[in-house]
Amino acid sequence: MNKFEYVNAKHLADLPELLGPRWGESAILAGGTDLLDMLKERLIEPKRVVNIKNIKDLYGISNGNGIEIGALTTIATIAADPKIQGKYAVLSEAAASVATPQLRNMGTIGGNICQRPRCWYFRGKEFPCLKKGGSKCYSVEGLNQYNAILGGGPSFIVHPSDSAPALMALAASIEILGASGTQETAIADFFQLPVDNLRRENILKANQVVTKIMIPEPARGTRSTYLKFREKQSMDFAISSVAAVLQMSGNRVQKARIVLGGVASIPWRVKNSEAELEGKTLNAANIENAASVSVANALPLQHNGYKIQLTENLVRRALQSLS
Ligand SMILES: Cc1cc2nc3c(=O)[nH]c(=O)nc-3n(C[C@H](O)[C@H](O)[C@H](O)COP(=O)(O)OP(=O)(O)OC[C@H]3O[C@@H](n4cnc5c(N)ncnc54)[C@H](O)[C@@H]3O)c2cc1C
Ligand code: SF4
C-alpha cells in the first residue's frame, strides 16, 4: 500500500473537513475488512486514512418507535440483537449470512452498505475498467457468471451487501453527515445505478459519512425473511438473495416489499412481485405468480442466465416460508 497520513478522528463534527471535498484524497476506515484489501491491492491510494472507530456517537442500537443503528455497530451485534431477531428477522438473518464470524465481528453496518464491488475486474489492478476510469467493461465479453442480470450497463457490478436488501425491504432511511450538517435519505435513494453514477455506488460525496440507519416500527402482522444462495456454504457473497417483508392480515397480504440481492447493481426492489401479492391470499398460486415475475425484466449476459431460475426459486421459497 502507499504511504498515507493516519488520523484518529474523535469527534463526528470533524469528519467532513478531515475527509475533504475530493474523492481519492482520503478514505474512511471503519472495521477495515474491505478498506484494507482496497489499500493493499493499491486500488485506492489516499493521502489520508481517517479512522472513525473512536467516535462513540456512531455505536449502538437504540429502540424507540422503530430502531436506530449506529454506523459502527458490527454485523455480529445486529445478527445477535434480540429485538432485531424478533421484529426485523429479515435483517438479523441477512446479517447472520454475511461472511464469517471473524468478519462479522469486525465489519460494521455502515461499511457493509458502503463496501465496494467484488467484480474481479474491478479488484484486479491489471484491468483498467470503466468503473476505474478506463474505457471498457471487461465483464461484457469476459467471465460474467457473477455479474448483474438487472440494472446493468455500462457497468454490470452486483451490489455485494447482504444487509442492504434487508434494509431496503424494511424501508430504512440513512443519516448522512456532510459539510452542511446532517441529512436523511430513504435507502431507496441512497444507492445509484451505474448509468447514473459509474464510479460510485451511492450518493455519498467525498466528505460525507453514514452516521446511522433508521428503521420504522413494523406494522402489526409483519413477517419477514432473508434467503441467500451462495456457492460456498461456509462463507460467500450472494449469487442471488431475496429479502421479503410481508404485512399480513390473517392469510391475506396487505403490503409486500421484496428486494433482490446479488443480481443487480443496487439492491433491487421488485414491485411486480409485490403487486402479485398485495390484497391477495398468500397461497401457492399467488406465490408462483410473484416468483415468476420477479426477474421478468432480466437481461442476462453470456454466462449468468442461470441466475433467472435461481432467483425465481429463492423468491418462491422465501414466500413459502412466510405462508
Ligand atoms: C472474505 C470476505 C467475505 C465477505 N462476505 C460477505 C458476505 O457474504 N456478505 C456481505 O454483505 N459482505 C461480505 N463481505 C464484506 C464485508 O461484510 C464488508 O467488508 C464489511 O461489512 C465492511 O464493513 P467494515 O466496517 O469492515 O468497512 P471498511 O472496510 O472499513 O469500509 C468499507 C468501505 O465503506 C466505507 N465506509 C465505512 N464506513 C463508512 C461510513 N460510516 N460512511 C461512509 N463510508 C463508510 C470505507 O471507506 C470503505 O470504502 C465479505 C468480505 C470478505 C473480506
Ligand atoms: S462490471 Fe463494472 S467493475 Fe466489472 S469490469 Fe465492468 S465496469 Fe468494471
CSV table of C-alpha atoms and ligand atoms in Angstrom, one decimal:
chain,number,residue,atom,x,y,z
A,1,MET,CA,0.0,0.0,0.0
A,2,ASN,CA,1.0,3.6,-0.4
A,3,LYS,CA,2.2,5.8,2.5
A,4,PHE,CA,-0.6,7.8,4.0
A,5,GLU,CA,-1.3,10.0,7.0
A,6,TYR,CA,-3.4,8.2,9.6
A,7,VAL,CA,-5.9,10.2,11.6
A,8,ASN,CA,-7.8,9.0,14.6
A,9,ALA,CA,-11.0,11.1,14.4
A,10,LYS,CA,-12.5,11.8,17.9
A,11,HIS,CA,-15.5,14.0,17.0
A,12,LEU,CA,-18.2,13.4,14.4
A,13,ALA,CA,-18.2,17.1,13.6
A,14,ASP,CA,-14.6,17.0,12.5
A,15,LEU,CA,-15.2,14.3,9.8
A,16,PRO,CA,-16.2,16.4,6.8
A,17,GLU,CA,-13.1,18.6,7.0
A,18,LEU,CA,-10.8,15.6,7.7
A,19,LEU,CA,-12.3,13.8,4.6
A,20,GLY,CA,-12.1,16.8,2.3
A,21,PRO,CA,-14.1,17.5,-0.9
A,22,ARG,CA,-12.2,15.3,-3.4
A,23,TRP,CA,-12.6,11.6,-3.9
A,24,GLY,CA,-9.3,9.7,-3.7
A,25,GLU,CA,-7.6,12.0,-1.2
A,26,SER,CA,-9.0,10.5,2.0
A,27,ALA,CA,-10.6,7.2,3.0
A,28,ILE,CA,-12.9,6.3,5.9
A,29,LEU,CA,-11.7,3.4,8.0
A,30,ALA,CA,-14.4,1.5,9.9
A,31,GLY,CA,-13.9,-2.2,10.5
A,32,GLY,CA,-11.4,-2.2,7.7
A,33,THR,CA,-12.4,-5.6,6.2
A,34,ASP,CA,-12.9,-4.1,2.8
A,35,LEU,CA,-10.8,-1.0,3.0
A,36,LEU,CA,-7.6,-2.8,3.9
A,37,ASP,CA,-7.9,-5.0,0.8
A,38,MET,CA,-8.5,-2.0,-1.3
A,39,LEU,CA,-5.4,-0.3,0.1
A,40,LYS,CA,-3.2,-3.4,-0.1
A,41,GLU,CA,-4.2,-4.0,-3.7
A,42,ARG,CA,-3.5,-0.3,-4.4
A,43,LEU,CA,-7.0,0.1,-5.8
A,44,ILE,CA,-7.1,3.3,-3.8
A,45,GLU,CA,-4.0,5.3,-2.8
A,46,PRO,CA,-5.4,8.0,-0.4
A,47,LYS,CA,-3.2,10.7,1.2
A,48,ARG,CA,-5.1,10.3,4.5
A,49,VAL,CA,-6.9,7.4,6.2
A,50,VAL,CA,-9.5,8.6,8.7
A,51,ASN,CA,-10.2,6.1,11.5
A,52,ILE,CA,-13.7,6.7,12.7
A,53,LYS,CA,-13.8,3.9,15.3
A,54,ASN,CA,-13.1,6.2,18.3
A,55,ILE,CA,-16.3,8.2,17.7
A,56,LYS,CA,-18.7,6.9,20.4
A,57,ASP,CA,-21.8,8.5,18.8
A,58,LEU,CA,-21.5,6.0,15.9
A,59,TYR,CA,-22.1,2.9,18.0
A,60,GLY,CA,-25.2,1.1,19.3
A,61,ILE,CA,-28.8,0.2,18.6
A,62,SER,CA,-31.4,2.4,20.2
A,63,ASN,CA,-35.1,1.4,20.5
A,64,GLY,CA,-38.0,3.8,20.3
A,65,ASN,CA,-40.6,3.9,17.6
A,66,GLY,CA,-38.6,1.6,15.3
A,67,ILE,CA,-34.8,1.3,15.8
A,68,GLU,CA,-31.8,3.3,15.0
A,69,ILE,CA,-28.5,1.6,14.4
A,70,GLY,CA,-25.2,3.5,14.6
A,71,ALA,CA,-23.0,3.1,11.6
A,72,LEU,CA,-20.2,1.4,13.6
A,73,THR,CA,-22.5,-1.3,15.0
A,74,THR,CA,-21.0,-4.6,14.0
A,75,ILE,CA,-22.7,-7.1,11.8
A,76,ALA,CA,-22.4,-9.7,14.6
A,77,THR,CA,-24.1,-7.3,17.1
A,78,ILE,CA,-27.0,-6.9,14.6
A,79,ALA,CA,-27.3,-10.6,14.0
A,80,ALA,CA,-27.4,-11.3,17.8
A,81,ASP,CA,-29.7,-8.5,18.9
A,82,PRO,CA,-33.0,-9.9,20.3
A,83,LYS,CA,-35.2,-7.1,19.2
A,84,ILE,CA,-33.9,-7.3,15.6
A,85,GLN,CA,-34.3,-11.1,15.7
A,86,GLY,CA,-37.9,-10.7,16.8
A,87,LYS,CA,-39.2,-7.7,14.8
A,88,TYR,CA,-36.8,-7.4,12.0
A,89,ALA,CA,-36.0,-11.1,11.2
A,90,VAL,CA,-35.0,-10.2,7.6
A,91,LEU,CA,-32.2,-8.0,8.9
A,92,SER,CA,-30.9,-10.5,11.5
A,93,GLU,CA,-31.0,-13.3,9.0
A,94,ALA,CA,-29.2,-11.2,6.4
A,95,ALA,CA,-26.5,-10.1,9.0
A,96,ALA,CA,-26.0,-13.7,10.1
A,97,SER,CA,-25.4,-14.8,6.5
A,98,VAL,CA,-22.5,-12.3,6.0
A,99,ALA,CA,-19.1,-13.8,5.6
A,100,THR,CA,-17.5,-15.5,8.7
A,101,PRO,CA,-17.8,-14.9,12.4
A,102,GLN,CA,-14.4,-13.0,12.4
A,103,LEU,CA,-15.6,-10.7,9.6
A,104,ARG,CA,-19.0,-10.2,11.2
A,105,ASN,CA,-17.1,-9.2,14.4
A,106,MET,CA,-15.0,-6.6,12.6
A,107,GLY,CA,-17.4,-5.5,9.8
A,108,THR,CA,-19.8,-2.6,10.6
A,109,ILE,CA,-23.2,-1.9,9.1
A,110,GLY,CA,-22.0,1.4,7.7
A,111,GLY,CA,-19.1,-0.3,6.0
A,112,ASN,CA,-21.3,-3.2,4.8
A,113,ILE,CA,-23.6,-0.9,2.8
A,114,CYS,CA,-20.7,1.2,1.6
A,115,GLN,CA,-18.4,-1.7,0.6
A,116,ARG,CA,-17.0,-1.5,-2.9
A,117,PRO,CA,-18.0,-4.0,-5.7
A,118,ARG,CA,-16.5,-7.5,-5.9
A,119,CYS,CA,-16.3,-7.7,-9.7
A,120,TRP,CA,-13.0,-9.4,-10.2
A,121,TYR,CA,-12.0,-7.0,-13.0
A,122,PHE,CA,-12.6,-4.1,-10.6
A,123,ARG,CA,-10.5,-5.9,-7.9
A,124,GLY,CA,-7.7,-6.7,-10.4
A,125,LYS,CA,-5.3,-3.8,-10.8
A,126,GLU,CA,-4.4,-5.0,-14.3
A,127,PHE,CA,-7.9,-4.3,-15.6
A,128,PRO,CA,-8.5,-0.5,-16.1
A,129,CYS,CA,-12.2,-1.0,-16.5
A,130,LEU,CA,-14.9,1.7,-16.8
A,131,LYS,CA,-15.5,1.8,-13.1
A,132,LYS,CA,-11.9,2.8,-12.5
A,133,GLY,CA,-12.0,5.5,-15.3
A,134,GLY,CA,-10.9,3.2,-18.1
A,135,SER,CA,-12.6,2.7,-21.5
A,136,LYS,CA,-14.3,-0.7,-21.3
A,137,CYS,CA,-16.3,-3.0,-19.1
A,138,TYR,CA,-14.3,-6.3,-19.2
A,139,SER,CA,-17.4,-8.2,-17.8
A,140,VAL,CA,-19.4,-7.7,-21.0
A,141,GLU,CA,-17.3,-10.2,-23.0
A,142,GLY,CA,-15.4,-11.8,-20.1
A,143,LEU,CA,-16.1,-14.0,-17.2
A,144,ASN,CA,-19.5,-12.7,-16.2
A,145,GLN,CA,-21.2,-15.5,-14.3
A,146,TYR,CA,-21.4,-13.4,-11.1
A,147,ASN,CA,-22.5,-10.1,-12.8
A,148,ALA,CA,-25.8,-8.3,-12.9
A,149,ILE,CA,-28.9,-9.5,-14.7
A,150,LEU,CA,-30.8,-6.4,-13.7
A,151,GLY,CA,-30.0,-2.7,-13.8
A,152,GLY,CA,-26.7,-3.3,-15.6
A,153,GLY,CA,-24.9,-1.1,-18.1
A,154,PRO,CA,-22.5,0.4,-18.7
A,155,SER,CA,-21.0,-1.4,-15.6
A,156,PHE,CA,-22.5,-4.8,-14.6
A,157,ILE,CA,-21.5,-5.0,-11.0
A,158,VAL,CA,-23.7,-6.6,-8.4
A,159,HIS,CA,-24.2,-4.9,-5.1
A,160,PRO,CA,-22.3,-7.2,-2.6
A,161,SER,CA,-24.0,-6.3,0.7
A,162,ASP,CA,-26.5,-8.7,2.4
A,163,SER,CA,-27.7,-6.1,4.8
A,164,ALA,CA,-28.7,-3.6,2.1
A,165,PRO,CA,-31.5,-5.6,0.5
A,166,ALA,CA,-32.9,-6.3,4.0
A,167,LEU,CA,-32.7,-2.7,5.0
A,168,MET,CA,-34.5,-1.7,1.7
A,169,ALA,CA,-37.2,-4.2,2.3
A,170,LEU,CA,-37.7,-2.7,5.8
A,171,ALA,CA,-38.0,0.8,4.2
A,172,ALA,CA,-35.0,2.1,6.2
A,173,SER,CA,-33.5,5.6,6.0
A,174,ILE,CA,-29.9,6.6,6.1
A,175,GLU,CA,-28.5,9.6,8.1
A,176,ILE,CA,-25.6,11.2,6.4
A,177,LEU,CA,-23.2,13.8,7.8
A,178,GLY,CA,-21.5,16.3,5.5
A,179,ALA,CA,-20.1,19.8,5.4
A,180,SER,CA,-23.5,21.4,5.7
A,181,GLY,CA,-24.8,19.2,8.5
A,182,THR,CA,-26.9,16.0,8.6
A,183,GLN,CA,-29.4,14.9,6.1
A,184,GLU,CA,-31.7,11.9,6.0
A,185,THR,CA,-32.4,9.9,2.8
A,186,ALA,CA,-34.6,6.9,2.1
A,187,ILE,CA,-32.4,3.9,1.4
A,188,ALA,CA,-34.0,3.6,-2.0
A,189,ASP,CA,-32.5,6.9,-2.9
A,190,PHE,CA,-29.1,6.1,-1.4
A,191,PHE,CA,-27.8,3.6,-4.0
A,192,GLN,CA,-27.2,4.6,-7.6
A,193,LEU,CA,-27.2,2.7,-10.8
A,194,PRO,CA,-24.1,2.7,-12.9
A,195,VAL,CA,-26.0,4.6,-15.6
A,196,ASP,CA,-26.4,7.5,-13.1
A,197,ASN,CA,-23.0,7.3,-11.4
A,198,LEU,CA,-20.5,5.0,-13.0
A,199,ARG,CA,-17.6,5.5,-10.5
A,200,ARG,CA,-19.5,5.3,-7.2
A,201,GLU,CA,-22.3,3.1,-5.9
A,202,ASN,CA,-24.2,5.6,-3.8
A,203,ILE,CA,-24.9,9.2,-3.4
A,204,LEU,CA,-22.2,9.9,-0.8
A,205,LYS,CA,-19.9,12.8,-1.5
A,206,ALA,CA,-16.2,12.5,-0.6
A,207,ASN,CA,-16.6,14.5,2.6
A,208,GLN,CA,-19.8,12.7,3.8
A,209,VAL,CA,-20.2,9.8,6.2
A,210,VAL,CA,-23.1,7.5,7.0
A,211,THR,CA,-23.8,8.1,10.7
A,212,LYS,CA,-26.9,5.9,11.4
A,213,ILE,CA,-29.6,3.8,9.9
A,214,MET,CA,-33.2,4.3,10.9
A,215,ILE,CA,-35.8,1.5,10.5
A,216,PRO,CA,-39.5,2.2,11.1
A,217,GLU,CA,-41.6,0.1,13.5
A,218,PRO,CA,-43.1,-2.8,11.5
A,219,ALA,CA,-46.9,-2.8,11.3
A,220,ARG,CA,-48.8,-5.5,13.2
A,221,GLY,CA,-48.8,-8.8,11.4
A,222,THR,CA,-45.4,-8.2,9.7
A,223,ARG,CA,-43.4,-11.3,8.8
A,224,SER,CA,-40.0,-11.2,7.1
A,225,THR,CA,-37.2,-13.4,6.0
A,226,TYR,CA,-33.9,-13.3,4.0
A,227,LEU,CA,-32.9,-16.2,1.8
A,228,LYS,CA,-29.4,-16.3,0.1
A,229,PHE,CA,-27.8,-18.6,-2.4
A,230,ARG,CA,-24.0,-18.8,-2.3
A,231,GLU,CA,-21.5,-21.2,-3.8
A,232,LYS,CA,-19.5,-21.8,-0.7
A,233,GLN,CA,-21.8,-22.5,2.3
A,234,SER,CA,-19.1,-21.7,4.8
A,235,MET,CA,-18.7,-18.2,3.6
A,236,ASP,CA,-19.6,-16.4,0.4
A,237,PHE,CA,-21.2,-13.4,-1.2
A,238,ALA,CA,-24.7,-13.8,-2.5
A,239,ILE,CA,-25.1,-15.2,-6.1
A,240,SER,CA,-28.7,-14.3,-5.6
A,241,SER,CA,-30.7,-13.4,-2.5
A,242,VAL,CA,-34.2,-12.2,-1.6
A,243,ALA,CA,-35.3,-10.1,1.3
A,244,ALA,CA,-39.1,-10.4,1.8
A,245,VAL,CA,-41.3,-8.4,4.2
A,246,LEU,CA,-45.0,-9.1,4.3
A,247,GLN,CA,-47.6,-7.3,6.3
A,248,MET,CA,-50.3,-9.9,6.8
A,249,SER,CA,-53.9,-9.8,8.0
A,250,GLY,CA,-54.7,-13.4,8.6
A,251,ASN,CA,-53.6,-15.1,5.4
A,252,ARG,CA,-54.0,-12.0,3.3
A,253,VAL,CA,-51.1,-9.9,2.2
A,254,GLN,CA,-51.8,-6.2,3.0
A,255,LYS,CA,-48.4,-4.9,1.9
A,256,ALA,CA,-45.3,-6.6,0.4
A,257,ARG,CA,-41.7,-5.4,0.0
A,258,ILE,CA,-39.5,-7.7,-1.9
A,259,VAL,CA,-35.9,-6.8,-2.7
A,260,LEU,CA,-33.3,-8.9,-4.5
A,261,GLY,CA,-29.6,-9.0,-3.7
A,262,GLY,CA,-26.6,-10.3,-5.8
A,263,VAL,CA,-28.4,-9.9,-9.2
A,264,ALA,CA,-28.4,-6.1,-9.8
A,265,SER,CA,-26.1,-3.2,-9.4
A,266,ILE,CA,-28.1,-2.0,-6.5
A,267,PRO,CA,-30.5,-3.8,-4.1
A,268,TRP,CA,-33.3,-4.4,-6.5
A,269,ARG,CA,-36.9,-3.9,-5.4
A,270,VAL,CA,-39.4,-6.0,-7.4
A,271,LYS,CA,-42.6,-4.1,-7.5
A,272,ASN,CA,-44.0,-6.6,-10.0
A,273,SER,CA,-43.9,-9.4,-7.4
A,274,GLU,CA,-45.2,-7.1,-4.7
A,275,ALA,CA,-48.2,-6.3,-6.9
A,276,GLU,CA,-48.9,-10.0,-7.4
A,277,LEU,CA,-49.3,-10.4,-3.6
A,278,GLU,CA,-50.9,-7.3,-2.2
A,279,GLY,CA,-54.5,-7.6,-1.4
A,280,LYS,CA,-54.4,-11.4,-2.1
A,281,THR,CA,-54.2,-14.6,-0.1
A,282,LEU,CA,-50.7,-15.9,0.4
A,283,ASN,CA,-51.4,-19.2,-1.4
A,284,ALA,CA,-49.4,-21.4,-3.9
A,285,ALA,CA,-50.8,-19.8,-7.0
A,286,ASN,CA,-50.1,-16.2,-5.9
A,287,ILE,CA,-46.7,-17.1,-4.7
A,288,GLU,CA,-46.0,-18.7,-8.1
A,289,ASN,CA,-47.1,-15.6,-9.9
A,290,ALA,CA,-44.9,-13.4,-7.6
A,291,ALA,CA,-41.9,-15.6,-8.2
A,292,SER,CA,-42.3,-15.8,-12.0
A,293,VAL,CA,-42.5,-12.0,-12.5
A,294,SER,CA,-39.6,-11.3,-10.1
A,295,VAL,CA,-36.9,-11.4,-12.8
A,296,ALA,CA,-39.2,-10.9,-15.8
A,297,ASN,CA,-37.1,-7.8,-16.9
A,298,ALA,CA,-33.7,-9.6,-16.6
A,299,LEU,CA,-31.2,-9.1,-19.3
A,300,PRO,CA,-28.5,-11.7,-18.6
A,301,LEU,CA,-25.0,-11.7,-20.1
A,302,GLN,CA,-23.5,-14.8,-21.7
A,303,HIS,CA,-22.7,-16.8,-18.5
A,304,ASN,CA,-25.2,-15.6,-15.9
A,305,GLY,CA,-28.6,-16.6,-17.3
A,306,TYR,CA,-28.8,-19.3,-14.6
A,307,LYS,CA,-29.5,-16.5,-12.1
A,308,ILE,CA,-33.0,-16.1,-13.5
A,309,GLN,CA,-34.3,-19.5,-12.4
A,310,LEU,CA,-32.2,-19.4,-9.3
A,311,THR,CA,-33.8,-16.1,-8.2
A,312,GLU,CA,-37.4,-17.2,-9.1
A,313,ASN,CA,-36.8,-20.3,-6.9
A,314,LEU,CA,-35.5,-18.1,-4.0
A,315,VAL,CA,-38.4,-15.8,-4.2
A,316,ARG,CA,-40.8,-18.8,-4.2
A,317,ARG,CA,-39.1,-20.4,-1.2
A,318,ALA,CA,-38.9,-17.2,0.8
A,319,LEU,CA,-42.6,-16.5,0.3
A,320,GLN,CA,-43.5,-20.2,1.1
A,321,SER,CA,-41.6,-19.9,4.3
A,322,LEU,CA,-43.7,-16.8,5.3
A,323,SER,CA,-47.0,-18.5,4.5
B,1,LIG,C1,-13.8,-12.9,2.6
B,1,LIG,C2,-14.9,-11.9,2.7
B,1,LIG,C3,-16.2,-12.4,2.6
B,1,LIG,C4,-17.3,-11.5,2.7
B,1,LIG,N1,-18.6,-12.0,2.5
B,1,LIG,C5,-19.6,-11.1,2.6
B,1,LIG,C6,-20.9,-11.5,2.5
B,1,LIG,O1,-21.2,-12.7,2.4
B,1,LIG,N2,-21.9,-10.6,2.6
B,1,LIG,C7,-21.7,-9.3,2.8
B,1,LIG,O2,-22.6,-8.5,2.8
B,1,LIG,N3,-20.4,-8.8,2.8
B,1,LIG,C8,-19.4,-9.7,2.8
B,1,LIG,N4,-18.1,-9.3,2.9
B,1,LIG,C9,-17.9,-7.8,3.0
B,1,LIG,C10,-17.8,-7.4,4.5
B,1,LIG,O3,-19.0,-7.7,5.1
B,1,LIG,C11,-17.6,-5.9,4.4
B,1,LIG,O4,-16.3,-5.8,4.1
B,1,LIG,C12,-17.8,-5.3,5.8
B,1,LIG,O5,-19.2,-5.3,6.1
B,1,LIG,C13,-17.4,-3.8,5.6
B,1,LIG,O6,-17.5,-3.2,6.9
B,1,LIG,P1,-16.2,-2.6,7.5
B,1,LIG,O7,-16.7,-1.9,8.8
B,1,LIG,O8,-15.1,-3.5,7.7
B,1,LIG,O9,-15.9,-1.5,6.4
B,1,LIG,P2,-14.5,-0.9,5.9
B,1,LIG,O10,-13.7,-1.9,5.2
B,1,LIG,O11,-13.8,-0.1,7.0
B,1,LIG,O12,-15.1,0.1,4.8
B,1,LIG,C14,-15.7,-0.4,3.7
B,1,LIG,C15,-16.0,0.8,2.7
B,1,LIG,O13,-17.0,1.6,3.2
B,1,LIG,C16,-16.5,2.9,3.6
B,1,LIG,N5,-17.1,3.2,4.9
B,1,LIG,C17,-17.1,2.5,6.0
B,1,LIG,N6,-17.9,3.1,6.9
B,1,LIG,C18,-18.5,4.1,6.4
B,1,LIG,C19,-19.4,5.1,6.8
B,1,LIG,N7,-19.9,5.1,8.1
B,1,LIG,N8,-19.8,6.1,6.0
B,1,LIG,C20,-19.3,6.1,4.7
B,1,LIG,N9,-18.4,5.2,4.2
B,1,LIG,C21,-18.0,4.3,5.0
B,1,LIG,C22,-15.0,2.8,3.6
B,1,LIG,O14,-14.3,4.0,3.3
B,1,LIG,C23,-14.8,1.7,2.6
B,1,LIG,O15,-14.8,2.3,1.3
B,1,LIG,C24,-17.0,-10.1,2.9
B,1,LIG,C25,-15.7,-9.6,3.0
B,1,LIG,C26,-14.7,-10.5,2.9
B,1,LIG,C27,-13.3,-10.0,3.0
B,2,SF4,S1,-18.8,-4.8,-14.3
B,2,SF4,FE1,-18.1,-2.7,-13.6
B,2,SF4,S2,-16.4,-3.2,-12.2
B,2,SF4,FE2,-16.7,-5.0,-13.5
B,2,SF4,S3,-15.4,-4.8,-15.3
B,2,SF4,FE3,-17.3,-3.9,-15.9
B,2,SF4,S4,-17.1,-1.7,-15.4
B,2,SF4,FE4,-15.5,-2.8,-14.3
